């Protein structure tokens, strides 16, 4: 009897830690890499104590923070199997650093394009890594928290 109870308690504890989302995009992601297509260089943001660049995706909205600003968006949408477009990015608008500027340019890629309809960014999830490839200068990689 005790082994069965132990097994059941273990399963309950495991399922409590296992996040279930409606979409593999939903959840909280931390920026781990920026790729600059104009230079061909990849770089990782500095470790800044408890600060990080974070993107949280819900079923249809998004929010998060850079090293210096908080932001939120009214919506994002996915198209096809790998297209993603972020709409209406609102920030606290304090002067942004290099990392935040690159990050925001990926989230604002559709709004920054001069063509309608805009070309969506492309995303790929590989394990706990989310890669977003923008049609503009920067691509980013994030890791699920």
Short mmCIF file of N, CA and C in Angstrom, two decimals:
data_model
loop_
_atom_site.label_atom_id
_atom_site.label_comp_id
_atom_site.label_asym_id
_atom_site.label_seq_id
_atom_site.Cartn_x
_atom_site.Cartn_y
_atom_site.Cartn_z
N UNK A 1 0.82 -1.19 0.00
CA UNK A 1 0.00 0.00 0.00
C UNK A 1 0.86 1.26 0.00
N UNK A 2 1.95 1.27 0.81
CA UNK A 2 2.81 2.45 0.87
C UNK A 2 3.44 2.78 -0.48
N UNK A 3 3.92 1.80 -1.27
CA UNK A 3 4.48 2.14 -2.58
C UNK A 3 3.47 2.82 -3.50
N UNK A 4 2.21 2.40 -3.43
CA UNK A 4 1.18 3.01 -4.27
C UNK A 4 0.94 4.45 -3.86
N UNK A 5 0.88 4.70 -2.58
CA UNK A 5 0.68 6.07 -2.08
C UNK A 5 1.87 6.94 -2.47
N UNK A 6 3.08 6.43 -2.33
CA UNK A 6 4.27 7.18 -2.73
C UNK A 6 4.25 7.50 -4.22
N UNK A 7 3.85 6.52 -5.01
CA UNK A 7 3.78 6.74 -6.46
C UNK A 7 2.74 7.81 -6.80
N UNK A 8 1.58 7.75 -6.18
CA UNK A 8 0.53 8.74 -6.43
C UNK A 8 0.98 10.14 -6.01
N UNK A 9 1.62 10.24 -4.85
CA UNK A 9 2.11 11.55 -4.40
C UNK A 9 3.17 12.09 -5.34
N UNK A 10 4.03 11.22 -5.85
CA UNK A 10 5.05 11.65 -6.80
C UNK A 10 4.43 12.15 -8.09
N UNK A 11 3.42 11.45 -8.58
CA UNK A 11 2.73 11.88 -9.81
C UNK A 11 2.04 13.22 -9.62
N UNK A 12 1.40 13.43 -8.46
CA UNK A 12 0.75 14.71 -8.19
C UNK A 12 1.77 15.83 -8.13
N UNK A 13 2.88 15.60 -7.46
CA UNK A 13 3.94 16.62 -7.37
C UNK A 13 4.51 16.93 -8.74
N UNK A 14 4.75 15.90 -9.55
CA UNK A 14 5.29 16.10 -10.90
C UNK A 14 4.32 16.88 -11.77
N UNK A 15 3.04 16.55 -11.72
CA UNK A 15 2.06 17.24 -12.57
C UNK A 15 1.88 18.68 -12.12
N UNK A 16 2.06 18.98 -10.85
CA UNK A 16 1.95 20.36 -10.37
C UNK A 16 3.08 21.22 -10.93
N UNK A 17 4.23 20.63 -11.18
CA UNK A 17 5.37 21.37 -11.72
C UNK A 17 5.37 21.44 -13.23
N UNK A 18 4.57 20.62 -13.87
CA UNK A 18 4.55 20.55 -15.32
C UNK A 18 3.55 21.56 -15.87
N UNK A 19 4.05 22.64 -16.50
CA UNK A 19 3.18 23.68 -17.05
C UNK A 19 2.48 23.16 -18.29
N UNK A 20 1.19 23.39 -18.37
CA UNK A 20 0.42 23.04 -19.54
C UNK A 20 -0.06 24.32 -20.20
N UNK A 21 0.16 24.46 -21.48
CA UNK A 21 -0.23 25.64 -22.21
C UNK A 21 -1.09 25.24 -23.40
N UNK A 22 -1.92 26.17 -23.85
CA UNK A 22 -2.73 25.92 -25.04
C UNK A 22 -1.88 25.92 -26.30
N UNK A 23 -0.75 26.59 -26.25
CA UNK A 23 0.15 26.72 -27.40
C UNK A 23 1.58 26.57 -26.90
N UNK A 24 2.47 26.00 -27.71
CA UNK A 24 3.86 25.89 -27.27
C UNK A 24 4.54 27.25 -27.11
N UNK A 25 3.97 28.31 -27.67
CA UNK A 25 4.54 29.65 -27.51
C UNK A 25 4.23 30.24 -26.14
N UNK A 26 3.12 29.85 -25.54
CA UNK A 26 2.71 30.45 -24.28
C UNK A 26 3.71 30.15 -23.17
N UNK A 27 3.96 31.15 -22.36
CA UNK A 27 4.87 31.00 -21.24
C UNK A 27 5.82 32.17 -21.15
N UNK A 28 6.81 32.06 -20.31
CA UNK A 28 7.78 33.13 -20.08
C UNK A 28 9.12 32.72 -20.67
N UNK A 29 9.69 33.63 -21.43
CA UNK A 29 10.93 33.40 -22.17
C UNK A 29 11.96 34.47 -21.82
N UNK A 30 13.22 34.06 -21.69
CA UNK A 30 14.32 34.97 -21.38
C UNK A 30 15.24 35.08 -22.60
N UNK A 31 15.58 36.32 -22.98
CA UNK A 31 16.48 36.55 -24.11
C UNK A 31 17.86 35.98 -23.79
N UNK A 32 18.38 35.15 -24.72
CA UNK A 32 19.70 34.55 -24.52
C UNK A 32 20.69 34.93 -25.62
N UNK A 33 20.18 35.39 -26.77
CA UNK A 33 21.08 35.69 -27.88
C UNK A 33 20.43 36.65 -28.86
N UNK A 34 21.24 37.56 -29.39
CA UNK A 34 20.82 38.45 -30.47
C UNK A 34 21.76 38.21 -31.63
N UNK A 35 21.19 38.00 -32.80
CA UNK A 35 21.99 37.82 -34.02
C UNK A 35 21.78 39.05 -34.89
N UNK A 36 22.87 39.74 -35.21
CA UNK A 36 22.84 40.93 -36.06
C UNK A 36 23.19 40.51 -37.48
N UNK A 37 22.19 40.53 -38.37
CA UNK A 37 22.41 40.07 -39.74
C UNK A 37 23.33 41.01 -40.53
N UNK A 38 23.41 42.27 -40.12
CA UNK A 38 24.27 43.20 -40.85
C UNK A 38 25.76 42.95 -40.60
N UNK A 39 26.10 42.39 -39.45
CA UNK A 39 27.50 42.10 -39.13
C UNK A 39 27.80 40.61 -39.13
N UNK A 40 26.75 39.79 -39.03
CA UNK A 40 26.95 38.34 -38.94
C UNK A 40 27.38 37.88 -37.56
N UNK A 41 27.23 38.74 -36.55
CA UNK A 41 27.68 38.42 -35.20
C UNK A 41 26.52 38.10 -34.27
N UNK A 42 26.73 37.09 -33.42
CA UNK A 42 25.78 36.75 -32.36
C UNK A 42 26.37 37.18 -31.04
N UNK A 43 25.53 37.67 -30.15
CA UNK A 43 26.01 38.04 -28.82
C UNK A 43 24.93 37.74 -27.80
N UNK A 44 25.38 37.51 -26.57
CA UNK A 44 24.48 37.22 -25.47
C UNK A 44 24.40 38.43 -24.56
N UNK A 45 23.20 38.73 -24.03
CA UNK A 45 23.09 39.86 -23.12
C UNK A 45 23.91 39.61 -21.86
N UNK A 46 24.38 40.67 -21.23
CA UNK A 46 25.17 40.49 -20.01
C UNK A 46 24.32 39.93 -18.88
N UNK A 47 24.96 39.16 -18.03
CA UNK A 47 24.28 38.71 -16.82
C UNK A 47 24.20 39.92 -15.90
N UNK A 48 23.01 40.27 -15.50
CA UNK A 48 22.83 41.49 -14.72
C UNK A 48 22.09 41.18 -13.43
N UNK A 49 22.67 40.33 -12.61
CA UNK A 49 22.03 39.97 -11.35
C UNK A 49 20.68 39.34 -11.60
N UNK A 50 19.64 39.92 -11.04
CA UNK A 50 18.29 39.39 -11.20
C UNK A 50 17.58 39.97 -12.43
N UNK A 51 18.21 40.93 -13.10
CA UNK A 51 17.59 41.53 -14.28
C UNK A 51 17.85 40.70 -15.52
N UNK A 52 16.83 40.65 -16.39
CA UNK A 52 16.94 39.95 -17.65
C UNK A 52 15.91 40.54 -18.60
N UNK A 53 16.07 40.28 -19.88
CA UNK A 53 15.06 40.69 -20.85
C UNK A 53 14.09 39.52 -20.97
N UNK A 54 12.83 39.79 -20.65
CA UNK A 54 11.82 38.76 -20.51
C UNK A 54 10.64 39.05 -21.45
N UNK A 55 10.13 38.00 -22.07
CA UNK A 55 8.93 38.06 -22.90
C UNK A 55 7.96 37.00 -22.38
N UNK A 56 6.76 37.41 -22.01
CA UNK A 56 5.73 36.48 -21.57
C UNK A 56 4.59 36.51 -22.57
N UNK A 57 4.28 35.34 -23.12
CA UNK A 57 3.21 35.20 -24.10
C UNK A 57 2.03 34.47 -23.47
N UNK A 58 0.86 35.10 -23.52
CA UNK A 58 -0.36 34.42 -23.08
C UNK A 58 -1.06 33.89 -24.33
N UNK A 59 -2.34 33.60 -24.23
CA UNK A 59 -3.07 33.06 -25.38
C UNK A 59 -3.09 34.05 -26.54
N UNK A 60 -3.18 35.37 -26.26
CA UNK A 60 -3.24 36.32 -27.36
C UNK A 60 -2.49 37.63 -27.10
N UNK A 61 -2.06 37.87 -25.88
CA UNK A 61 -1.34 39.10 -25.56
C UNK A 61 0.09 38.78 -25.13
N UNK A 62 0.88 39.83 -24.96
CA UNK A 62 2.25 39.63 -24.52
C UNK A 62 2.67 40.82 -23.64
N UNK A 63 3.67 40.58 -22.81
CA UNK A 63 4.24 41.64 -21.97
C UNK A 63 5.62 41.19 -21.50
N UNK A 64 6.33 42.07 -20.85
CA UNK A 64 7.63 41.72 -20.31
C UNK A 64 8.43 42.94 -19.96
N UNK A 65 9.75 42.79 -19.98
CA UNK A 65 10.63 43.90 -19.65
C UNK A 65 11.98 43.73 -20.33
N UNK A 66 12.63 44.87 -20.57
CA UNK A 66 14.02 44.89 -20.99
C UNK A 66 14.81 45.24 -19.74
N UNK A 67 16.09 45.58 -19.91
CA UNK A 67 16.87 45.99 -18.73
C UNK A 67 16.37 47.31 -18.16
N UNK A 68 15.73 48.16 -18.98
CA UNK A 68 15.34 49.49 -18.49
C UNK A 68 13.86 49.82 -18.64
N UNK A 69 13.09 49.04 -19.37
CA UNK A 69 11.69 49.35 -19.62
C UNK A 69 10.79 48.14 -19.41
N UNK A 70 9.55 48.43 -19.11
CA UNK A 70 8.49 47.41 -19.14
C UNK A 70 7.71 47.62 -20.43
N UNK A 71 7.10 46.57 -20.95
CA UNK A 71 6.31 46.71 -22.16
C UNK A 71 5.13 45.76 -22.13
N UNK A 72 4.15 46.05 -22.97
CA UNK A 72 3.03 45.14 -23.17
C UNK A 72 2.49 45.33 -24.58
N UNK A 73 1.79 44.34 -25.05
CA UNK A 73 1.21 44.40 -26.38
C UNK A 73 -0.22 43.93 -26.35
N UNK A 74 -1.05 44.57 -27.16
CA UNK A 74 -2.45 44.20 -27.21
C UNK A 74 -2.64 42.79 -27.75
N UNK A 75 -1.81 42.40 -28.73
CA UNK A 75 -1.99 41.07 -29.29
C UNK A 75 -0.78 40.65 -30.11
N UNK A 76 -0.72 39.37 -30.37
CA UNK A 76 0.19 38.82 -31.37
C UNK A 76 -0.60 37.74 -32.09
N UNK A 77 -0.20 37.43 -33.30
CA UNK A 77 -0.89 36.37 -34.01
C UNK A 77 0.10 35.48 -34.72
N UNK A 78 -0.27 34.23 -34.83
CA UNK A 78 0.55 33.27 -35.57
C UNK A 78 -0.15 32.99 -36.89
N UNK A 79 0.66 32.76 -37.92
CA UNK A 79 0.14 32.42 -39.24
C UNK A 79 0.89 31.20 -39.75
N UNK A 80 0.17 30.30 -40.38
CA UNK A 80 0.80 29.09 -40.86
C UNK A 80 1.42 28.32 -39.71
N UNK A 81 2.45 27.58 -40.00
CA UNK A 81 3.09 26.77 -38.96
C UNK A 81 4.22 27.50 -38.26
N UNK A 82 4.68 28.65 -38.82
CA UNK A 82 5.84 29.29 -38.20
C UNK A 82 5.85 30.82 -38.29
N UNK A 83 4.77 31.45 -38.68
CA UNK A 83 4.74 32.90 -38.76
C UNK A 83 4.24 33.52 -37.47
N UNK A 84 4.81 34.66 -37.07
CA UNK A 84 4.36 35.37 -35.88
C UNK A 84 4.48 36.87 -36.12
N UNK A 85 3.43 37.59 -35.73
CA UNK A 85 3.40 39.05 -35.85
C UNK A 85 2.95 39.62 -34.52
N UNK A 86 3.71 40.56 -33.99
CA UNK A 86 3.36 41.24 -32.74
C UNK A 86 2.72 42.57 -33.10
N UNK A 87 1.62 42.90 -32.44
CA UNK A 87 0.90 44.14 -32.70
C UNK A 87 0.95 45.05 -31.48
N UNK A 88 0.96 46.34 -31.72
CA UNK A 88 0.78 47.38 -30.71
C UNK A 88 1.69 47.23 -29.50
N UNK A 89 2.95 47.50 -29.68
CA UNK A 89 3.93 47.43 -28.60
C UNK A 89 3.91 48.75 -27.82
N UNK A 90 3.63 48.68 -26.53
CA UNK A 90 3.61 49.86 -25.65
C UNK A 90 4.71 49.70 -24.62
N UNK A 91 5.52 50.76 -24.44
CA UNK A 91 6.62 50.69 -23.48
C UNK A 91 6.58 51.89 -22.55
N UNK A 92 7.40 51.82 -21.51
CA UNK A 92 7.51 52.96 -20.61
C UNK A 92 8.37 54.06 -21.22
N UNK A 93 9.00 53.78 -22.35
CA UNK A 93 9.70 54.75 -23.20
C UNK A 93 10.88 55.49 -22.56
N UNK A 94 11.57 54.85 -21.67
CA UNK A 94 12.84 55.39 -21.19
C UNK A 94 13.88 55.02 -22.24
N UNK A 95 14.88 55.85 -22.44
CA UNK A 95 15.91 55.57 -23.45
C UNK A 95 16.40 54.13 -23.31
N UNK A 96 16.36 53.40 -24.40
CA UNK A 96 16.67 51.97 -24.39
C UNK A 96 18.14 51.73 -24.68
N UNK A 97 18.70 50.66 -24.12
CA UNK A 97 20.08 50.29 -24.40
C UNK A 97 20.14 49.45 -25.69
N UNK A 98 21.33 49.00 -26.06
CA UNK A 98 21.53 48.23 -27.28
C UNK A 98 20.69 46.96 -27.29
N UNK A 99 20.62 46.27 -26.16
CA UNK A 99 19.89 45.01 -26.08
C UNK A 99 18.40 45.23 -26.27
N UNK A 100 17.86 46.23 -25.59
CA UNK A 100 16.44 46.52 -25.71
C UNK A 100 16.07 46.99 -27.11
N UNK A 101 16.94 47.77 -27.73
CA UNK A 101 16.68 48.25 -29.08
C UNK A 101 16.59 47.08 -30.06
N UNK A 102 17.51 46.15 -30.00
CA UNK A 102 17.48 44.97 -30.88
C UNK A 102 16.24 44.12 -30.59
N UNK A 103 15.94 43.91 -29.33
CA UNK A 103 14.78 43.11 -28.92
C UNK A 103 13.49 43.74 -29.42
N UNK A 104 13.33 45.05 -29.20
CA UNK A 104 12.12 45.75 -29.65
C UNK A 104 11.99 45.74 -31.17
N UNK A 105 13.11 45.79 -31.89
CA UNK A 105 13.01 45.80 -33.35
C UNK A 105 12.43 44.48 -33.86
N UNK A 106 12.69 43.37 -33.17
CA UNK A 106 12.10 42.09 -33.56
C UNK A 106 10.60 42.10 -33.26
N UNK A 107 10.22 42.58 -32.07
CA UNK A 107 8.80 42.62 -31.72
C UNK A 107 8.03 43.61 -32.59
N UNK A 108 8.70 44.65 -33.07
CA UNK A 108 8.04 45.70 -33.87
C UNK A 108 8.25 45.50 -35.37
N UNK A 109 8.78 44.36 -35.79
CA UNK A 109 9.17 44.17 -37.19
C UNK A 109 8.05 44.48 -38.17
N UNK A 110 6.84 44.05 -37.88
CA UNK A 110 5.74 44.31 -38.81
C UNK A 110 5.42 45.81 -38.86
N UNK A 111 5.42 46.46 -37.73
CA UNK A 111 5.10 47.89 -37.66
C UNK A 111 6.19 48.74 -38.31
N UNK A 112 7.41 48.23 -38.41
CA UNK A 112 8.52 48.99 -38.99
C UNK A 112 8.67 48.79 -40.50
N UNK A 113 7.96 47.82 -41.06
CA UNK A 113 8.06 47.57 -42.49
C UNK A 113 7.23 48.58 -43.28
N UNK A 114 7.68 48.87 -44.47
CA UNK A 114 6.98 49.86 -45.30
C UNK A 114 6.06 49.21 -46.33
N UNK A 115 5.75 47.93 -46.16
CA UNK A 115 4.86 47.23 -47.09
C UNK A 115 3.64 46.70 -46.34
N UNK A 116 2.52 46.65 -47.03
CA UNK A 116 1.31 46.07 -46.47
C UNK A 116 0.82 44.98 -47.41
N UNK A 117 0.45 43.84 -46.96
CA UNK A 117 0.64 43.41 -45.58
C UNK A 117 2.12 43.15 -45.30
N UNK A 118 2.48 43.28 -44.05
CA UNK A 118 3.88 43.09 -43.69
C UNK A 118 4.27 41.62 -43.78
N UNK A 119 5.55 41.39 -43.85
CA UNK A 119 6.08 40.02 -43.84
C UNK A 119 6.24 39.62 -42.37
N UNK A 120 5.58 38.53 -41.94
CA UNK A 120 5.71 38.15 -40.52
C UNK A 120 7.11 37.62 -40.21
N UNK A 121 7.45 37.70 -38.94
CA UNK A 121 8.66 37.04 -38.48
C UNK A 121 8.40 35.54 -38.49
N UNK A 122 9.46 34.75 -38.42
CA UNK A 122 9.36 33.29 -38.37
C UNK A 122 9.84 32.82 -37.02
N UNK A 123 9.16 31.84 -36.45
CA UNK A 123 9.60 31.30 -35.17
C UNK A 123 9.79 29.80 -35.27
N UNK A 124 10.65 29.32 -34.38
CA UNK A 124 10.91 27.88 -34.27
C UNK A 124 11.14 27.58 -32.80
N UNK A 125 10.53 26.51 -32.33
CA UNK A 125 10.75 26.06 -30.96
C UNK A 125 11.49 24.74 -31.02
N UNK A 126 12.63 24.70 -30.33
CA UNK A 126 13.44 23.50 -30.26
C UNK A 126 13.71 23.24 -28.78
N UNK A 127 12.95 22.32 -28.19
CA UNK A 127 13.07 22.07 -26.76
C UNK A 127 12.61 23.29 -25.99
N UNK A 128 13.52 23.87 -25.21
CA UNK A 128 13.20 25.06 -24.42
C UNK A 128 13.69 26.35 -25.08
N UNK A 129 14.07 26.28 -26.35
CA UNK A 129 14.60 27.44 -27.05
C UNK A 129 13.62 27.91 -28.12
N UNK A 130 13.30 29.20 -28.08
CA UNK A 130 12.45 29.86 -29.07
C UNK A 130 13.33 30.78 -29.89
N UNK A 131 13.37 30.58 -31.20
CA UNK A 131 14.09 31.45 -32.12
C UNK A 131 13.08 32.24 -32.92
N UNK A 132 13.24 33.56 -32.96
CA UNK A 132 12.39 34.42 -33.78
C UNK A 132 13.28 35.09 -34.81
N UNK A 133 13.00 34.81 -36.07
CA UNK A 133 13.77 35.39 -37.18
C UNK A 133 12.92 36.48 -37.82
N UNK A 134 13.39 37.69 -37.68
CA UNK A 134 12.70 38.87 -38.19
C UNK A 134 13.11 39.14 -39.63
N UNK A 135 12.23 39.75 -40.43
CA UNK A 135 12.65 40.14 -41.78
C UNK A 135 13.58 41.36 -41.76
N UNK A 136 13.77 41.94 -40.59
CA UNK A 136 14.63 43.11 -40.45
C UNK A 136 16.04 42.71 -40.00
N UNK A 137 16.75 43.59 -39.34
CA UNK A 137 18.17 43.41 -39.03
C UNK A 137 18.49 42.32 -38.01
N UNK A 138 17.64 42.14 -36.99
CA UNK A 138 17.99 41.26 -35.88
C UNK A 138 17.11 40.00 -35.82
N UNK A 139 17.71 38.92 -35.34
CA UNK A 139 17.00 37.71 -34.93
C UNK A 139 17.32 37.50 -33.45
N UNK A 140 16.42 36.82 -32.73
CA UNK A 140 16.67 36.60 -31.31
C UNK A 140 16.40 35.14 -30.94
N UNK A 141 17.07 34.72 -29.87
CA UNK A 141 16.82 33.42 -29.25
C UNK A 141 16.44 33.67 -27.80
N UNK A 142 15.45 32.91 -27.35
CA UNK A 142 14.98 33.01 -25.97
C UNK A 142 14.91 31.61 -25.38
N UNK A 143 15.01 31.54 -24.06
CA UNK A 143 14.92 30.25 -23.37
C UNK A 143 13.75 30.27 -22.41
N UNK A 144 12.95 29.20 -22.45
CA UNK A 144 11.76 29.12 -21.57
C UNK A 144 12.21 29.06 -20.11
N UNK A 145 11.56 29.86 -19.30
CA UNK A 145 11.84 29.84 -17.85
C UNK A 145 10.91 28.86 -17.16
#
